[in-house]
């Protein structure tokens, strides 16, 4: 799945048009990932098509919560699910060409990136790319160090009374992103993916006629 910072970057860009409460929409867009921090499967929190695919069922979410999308937190949650949907449907098979992917070391040398290395760099070590994304999209992340705002208890698939867990974990991720690692995964594909997400999800929000 996309990293927390990728999710935040997508939601932040979309919110430039929506003008929703930034704290609520950004917390909403990291909220589905609370499942992995409390030891629960992602099937429920991510409305997965099946446990192995990792692909959210967007229509299933809309069937239940479309009328709640005017809530800023729920809108953020929707953006997270749609971003994950696009990640697995388009980014992995189309943006990632394992014949061309390289990872650049600090000394300037490059190594070819296999799918296994892709998992390692994209899923397990976002530190360098997160830091680059924070700078690239000028992300204001102070909300992840402040008190969690009052949120309506709408999404039944996650424990809303434990949202502080994912907020605190995201704060830790942000801090860890300040550490420089030996290898740096390229930014171009990620930036293309974020642009694609912003375009497609914004169009879908307009189609749904959400105010």
mmCIF file of C-alpha atoms in Angstrom:
data_model
loop_
_atom_site.group_PDB
_atom_site.id
_atom_site.type_symbol
_atom_site.label_atom_id
_atom_site.label_comp_id
_atom_site.label_asym_id
_atom_site.label_seq_id
_atom_site.Cartn_x
_atom_site.Cartn_y
_atom_site.Cartn_z
ATOM 1 C CA UNK A 1 0.000 0.000 0.000
ATOM 2 C CA UNK A 2 1.035 3.629 -0.286
ATOM 3 C CA UNK A 3 2.903 5.124 2.667
ATOM 4 C CA UNK A 4 1.276 7.405 5.245
ATOM 5 C CA UNK A 5 3.097 10.400 3.770
ATOM 6 C CA UNK A 6 1.915 9.542 0.248
ATOM 7 C CA UNK A 7 -1.651 9.360 1.564
ATOM 8 C CA UNK A 8 -1.199 12.691 3.323
ATOM 9 C CA UNK A 9 0.274 14.307 0.195
ATOM 10 C CA UNK A 10 -2.670 13.132 -1.928
ATOM 11 C CA UNK A 11 -5.277 14.301 0.594
ATOM 12 C CA UNK A 12 -3.467 17.600 1.126
ATOM 13 C CA UNK A 13 -3.464 18.341 -2.619
ATOM 14 C CA UNK A 14 -7.141 17.400 -2.994
ATOM 15 C CA UNK A 15 -8.046 19.530 0.002
ATOM 16 C CA UNK A 16 -6.668 22.618 -1.722
ATOM 17 C CA UNK A 17 -9.913 22.512 -3.713
ATOM 18 C CA UNK A 18 -12.202 21.056 -1.034
ATOM 19 C CA UNK A 19 -11.111 23.450 1.738
ATOM 20 C CA UNK A 20 -12.137 21.031 4.465
ATOM 21 C CA UNK A 21 -10.783 20.974 8.015
ATOM 22 C CA UNK A 22 -7.146 19.996 7.420
ATOM 23 C CA UNK A 23 -6.716 18.181 10.730
ATOM 24 C CA UNK A 24 -9.784 16.005 10.233
ATOM 25 C CA UNK A 25 -9.223 15.171 6.562
ATOM 26 C CA UNK A 26 -5.545 14.286 7.093
ATOM 27 C CA UNK A 27 -6.257 12.181 10.171
ATOM 28 C CA UNK A 28 -9.034 10.514 8.187
ATOM 29 C CA UNK A 29 -6.639 9.669 5.393
ATOM 30 C CA UNK A 30 -4.304 7.755 7.727
ATOM 31 C CA UNK A 31 -7.071 6.217 9.841
ATOM 32 C CA UNK A 32 -7.576 2.943 7.907
ATOM 33 C CA UNK A 33 -4.008 1.899 8.736
ATOM 34 C CA UNK A 34 -4.811 1.785 12.444
ATOM 35 C CA UNK A 35 -5.682 -1.887 11.898
ATOM 36 C CA UNK A 36 -2.028 -2.931 11.563
ATOM 37 C CA UNK A 37 -1.140 -1.102 14.777
ATOM 38 C CA UNK A 38 -3.789 -2.837 16.863
ATOM 39 C CA UNK A 39 -3.278 -6.322 15.443
ATOM 40 C CA UNK A 40 -6.461 -6.501 13.377
ATOM 41 C CA UNK A 41 -6.720 -7.646 9.722
ATOM 42 C CA UNK A 42 -7.115 -5.033 6.989
ATOM 43 C CA UNK A 43 -10.115 -6.727 5.418
ATOM 44 C CA UNK A 44 -12.610 -4.631 7.359
ATOM 45 C CA UNK A 45 -10.777 -1.330 7.709
ATOM 46 C CA UNK A 46 -9.792 -1.271 4.020
ATOM 47 C CA UNK A 47 -12.987 -2.823 2.588
ATOM 48 C CA UNK A 48 -10.809 -5.307 0.724
ATOM 49 C CA UNK A 49 -12.073 -7.148 -2.322
ATOM 50 C CA UNK A 50 -10.333 -10.205 -0.892
ATOM 51 C CA UNK A 51 -7.701 -10.640 1.860
ATOM 52 C CA UNK A 52 -4.871 -11.327 -0.584
ATOM 53 C CA UNK A 53 -5.425 -8.560 -3.129
ATOM 54 C CA UNK A 54 -4.935 -5.512 -0.928
ATOM 55 C CA UNK A 55 -7.409 -3.712 -3.210
ATOM 56 C CA UNK A 56 -10.216 -1.796 -1.463
ATOM 57 C CA UNK A 57 -13.764 -2.206 -2.716
ATOM 58 C CA UNK A 58 -14.629 1.447 -3.245
ATOM 59 C CA UNK A 59 -18.256 0.758 -4.109
ATOM 60 C CA UNK A 60 -18.737 -1.215 -0.903
ATOM 61 C CA UNK A 61 -17.488 1.782 1.068
ATOM 62 C CA UNK A 62 -19.744 4.159 -0.870
ATOM 63 C CA UNK A 63 -22.779 1.915 -0.425
ATOM 64 C CA UNK A 64 -22.381 2.344 3.318
ATOM 65 C CA UNK A 65 -20.863 5.805 3.746
ATOM 66 C CA UNK A 66 -21.575 7.911 0.651
ATOM 67 C CA UNK A 67 -24.053 10.045 2.586
ATOM 68 C CA UNK A 68 -21.381 10.699 5.216
ATOM 69 C CA UNK A 69 -18.753 12.055 2.807
ATOM 70 C CA UNK A 70 -19.618 15.610 3.819
ATOM 71 C CA UNK A 71 -17.857 14.751 7.088
ATOM 72 C CA UNK A 72 -14.210 15.779 6.762
ATOM 73 C CA UNK A 73 -12.833 12.674 8.502
ATOM 74 C CA UNK A 74 -14.923 10.341 6.332
ATOM 75 C CA UNK A 75 -13.751 12.189 3.209
ATOM 76 C CA UNK A 76 -10.151 11.610 4.282
ATOM 77 C CA UNK A 77 -10.922 7.927 4.837
ATOM 78 C CA UNK A 78 -12.395 7.716 1.330
ATOM 79 C CA UNK A 79 -9.295 9.352 -0.162
ATOM 80 C CA UNK A 80 -7.100 6.776 1.601
ATOM 81 C CA UNK A 81 -9.075 3.840 0.222
ATOM 82 C CA UNK A 82 -9.148 5.269 -3.286
ATOM 83 C CA UNK A 83 -5.399 5.953 -3.179
ATOM 84 C CA UNK A 84 -4.738 2.342 -2.166
ATOM 85 C CA UNK A 85 -7.068 1.167 -4.930
ATOM 86 C CA UNK A 86 -5.090 3.171 -7.508
ATOM 87 C CA UNK A 87 -1.786 2.003 -6.008
ATOM 88 C CA UNK A 88 -2.552 -1.664 -6.576
ATOM 89 C CA UNK A 89 -4.495 -1.274 -9.822
ATOM 90 C CA UNK A 90 -2.222 1.189 -11.619
ATOM 91 C CA UNK A 91 0.986 2.134 -9.796
ATOM 92 C CA UNK A 92 2.366 -1.358 -9.238
ATOM 93 C CA UNK A 93 1.623 -2.758 -12.739
ATOM 94 C CA UNK A 94 2.025 0.438 -14.792
ATOM 95 C CA UNK A 95 4.254 2.965 -13.056
ATOM 96 C CA UNK A 96 6.721 0.366 -11.821
ATOM 97 C CA UNK A 97 8.849 -1.201 -14.530
ATOM 98 C CA UNK A 98 11.247 -3.542 -12.798
ATOM 99 C CA UNK A 99 13.524 -3.481 -15.847
ATOM 100 C CA UNK A 100 14.154 0.234 -15.320
ATOM 101 C CA UNK A 101 13.907 0.782 -11.571
ATOM 102 C CA UNK A 102 17.172 1.752 -9.952
ATOM 103 C CA UNK A 103 18.075 2.687 -6.410
ATOM 104 C CA UNK A 104 20.711 5.376 -5.986
ATOM 105 C CA UNK A 105 23.229 5.104 -3.177
ATOM 106 C CA UNK A 106 24.631 8.140 -1.423
ATOM 107 C CA UNK A 107 27.879 7.767 -3.352
ATOM 108 C CA UNK A 108 26.000 8.159 -6.650
ATOM 109 C CA UNK A 109 26.137 4.546 -7.782
ATOM 110 C CA UNK A 110 22.913 2.766 -8.726
ATOM 111 C CA UNK A 111 21.598 -0.748 -8.428
ATOM 112 C CA UNK A 112 18.729 -2.412 -10.255
ATOM 113 C CA UNK A 113 15.609 -2.766 -8.110
ATOM 114 C CA UNK A 114 13.825 -6.123 -8.249
ATOM 115 C CA UNK A 115 10.263 -6.617 -7.005
ATOM 116 C CA UNK A 116 11.730 -7.927 -3.768
ATOM 117 C CA UNK A 117 13.790 -4.760 -3.344
ATOM 118 C CA UNK A 118 10.724 -2.735 -4.306
ATOM 119 C CA UNK A 119 8.923 -4.252 -1.337
ATOM 120 C CA UNK A 120 11.854 -3.419 0.906
ATOM 121 C CA UNK A 121 12.238 0.173 -0.244
ATOM 122 C CA UNK A 122 8.640 1.149 -0.898
ATOM 123 C CA UNK A 123 6.920 -0.780 1.892
ATOM 124 C CA UNK A 124 9.495 -1.076 4.655
ATOM 125 C CA UNK A 125 11.847 1.888 4.253
ATOM 126 C CA UNK A 126 10.017 5.053 3.295
ATOM 127 C CA UNK A 127 12.395 7.260 5.258
ATOM 128 C CA UNK A 128 14.158 8.987 2.366
ATOM 129 C CA UNK A 129 11.163 9.315 0.089
ATOM 130 C CA UNK A 130 8.939 10.518 2.947
ATOM 131 C CA UNK A 131 11.358 13.321 3.723
ATOM 132 C CA UNK A 132 11.497 14.287 0.053
ATOM 133 C CA UNK A 133 7.695 14.270 -0.194
ATOM 134 C CA UNK A 134 7.327 16.452 2.896
ATOM 135 C CA UNK A 135 9.583 19.032 1.227
ATOM 136 C CA UNK A 136 8.172 18.617 -2.289
ATOM 137 C CA UNK A 137 4.547 19.155 -1.207
ATOM 138 C CA UNK A 138 5.357 21.567 1.626
ATOM 139 C CA UNK A 139 3.346 19.446 4.046
ATOM 140 C CA UNK A 140 2.334 21.050 7.354
ATOM 141 C CA UNK A 141 2.369 18.053 9.688
ATOM 142 C CA UNK A 142 2.039 19.791 13.044
ATOM 143 C CA UNK A 143 -1.394 18.221 13.501
ATOM 144 C CA UNK A 144 0.338 14.916 14.236
ATOM 145 C CA UNK A 145 1.927 16.448 17.318
ATOM 146 C CA UNK A 146 -1.206 18.139 18.632
ATOM 147 C CA UNK A 147 -4.264 16.924 20.487
ATOM 148 C CA UNK A 148 -6.589 14.865 18.293
ATOM 149 C CA UNK A 149 -9.696 16.918 17.419
ATOM 150 C CA UNK A 150 -13.159 15.657 18.308
ATOM 151 C CA UNK A 151 -14.310 13.249 15.599
ATOM 152 C CA UNK A 152 -17.818 11.939 15.011
ATOM 153 C CA UNK A 153 -18.120 8.196 15.533
ATOM 154 C CA UNK A 154 -19.159 7.289 11.976
ATOM 155 C CA UNK A 155 -16.794 4.637 10.593
ATOM 156 C CA UNK A 156 -17.717 1.341 12.235
ATOM 157 C CA UNK A 157 -14.816 -0.641 10.776
ATOM 158 C CA UNK A 158 -12.195 0.935 13.048
ATOM 159 C CA UNK A 159 -12.116 1.791 16.789
ATOM 160 C CA UNK A 160 -12.745 5.530 16.660
ATOM 161 C CA UNK A 161 -11.876 5.848 20.340
ATOM 162 C CA UNK A 162 -8.307 4.747 19.537
ATOM 163 C CA UNK A 163 -7.537 7.120 16.669
ATOM 164 C CA UNK A 164 -4.782 8.664 18.767
ATOM 165 C CA UNK A 165 -2.755 5.478 18.143
ATOM 166 C CA UNK A 166 -2.433 6.052 14.399
ATOM 167 C CA UNK A 167 -1.871 9.791 14.901
ATOM 168 C CA UNK A 168 1.007 9.087 17.292
ATOM 169 C CA UNK A 169 2.453 6.405 14.997
ATOM 170 C CA UNK A 170 2.393 8.861 12.090
ATOM 171 C CA UNK A 171 4.267 11.387 14.219
ATOM 172 C CA UNK A 172 6.942 8.738 14.810
ATOM 173 C CA UNK A 173 7.123 8.005 11.061
ATOM 174 C CA UNK A 174 7.641 11.707 10.389
ATOM 175 C CA UNK A 175 10.451 11.871 12.941
ATOM 176 C CA UNK A 176 12.104 8.754 11.520
ATOM 177 C CA UNK A 177 11.955 10.305 8.060
ATOM 178 C CA UNK A 178 14.522 12.844 9.208
ATOM 179 C CA UNK A 179 17.133 10.092 9.357
ATOM 180 C CA UNK A 180 19.120 9.671 6.156
ATOM 181 C CA UNK A 181 19.484 6.110 4.902
ATOM 182 C CA UNK A 182 22.162 4.714 2.614
ATOM 183 C CA UNK A 183 19.825 4.071 -0.313
ATOM 184 C CA UNK A 184 17.303 6.448 -1.852
ATOM 185 C CA UNK A 185 14.322 5.296 -3.911
ATOM 186 C CA UNK A 186 13.537 7.531 -6.912
ATOM 187 C CA UNK A 187 10.809 10.186 -6.693
ATOM 188 C CA UNK A 188 9.595 10.526 -10.277
ATOM 189 C CA UNK A 189 7.179 7.588 -10.289
ATOM 190 C CA UNK A 190 5.802 8.524 -6.876
ATOM 191 C CA UNK A 191 5.148 12.116 -7.953
ATOM 192 C CA UNK A 192 3.393 10.869 -11.092
ATOM 193 C CA UNK A 193 1.300 8.565 -8.940
ATOM 194 C CA UNK A 194 0.309 11.365 -6.552
ATOM 195 C CA UNK A 195 -0.692 13.579 -9.492
ATOM 196 C CA UNK A 196 -2.758 10.754 -10.954
ATOM 197 C CA UNK A 197 -4.499 10.154 -7.623
ATOM 198 C CA UNK A 198 -5.337 13.825 -7.161
ATOM 199 C CA UNK A 199 -6.830 14.029 -10.656
ATOM 200 C CA UNK A 200 -8.862 10.813 -10.525
ATOM 201 C CA UNK A 201 -10.109 11.148 -6.946
ATOM 202 C CA UNK A 202 -11.025 14.822 -7.414
ATOM 203 C CA UNK A 203 -13.019 13.891 -10.503
ATOM 204 C CA UNK A 204 -14.778 11.136 -8.552
ATOM 205 C CA UNK A 205 -15.640 13.532 -5.711
ATOM 206 C CA UNK A 206 -17.106 15.936 -8.261
ATOM 207 C CA UNK A 207 -19.034 13.106 -9.896
ATOM 208 C CA UNK A 208 -20.480 12.127 -6.521
ATOM 209 C CA UNK A 209 -21.521 15.763 -6.086
ATOM 210 C CA UNK A 210 -20.091 16.018 -2.590
ATOM 211 C CA UNK A 211 -20.171 19.533 -1.199
#
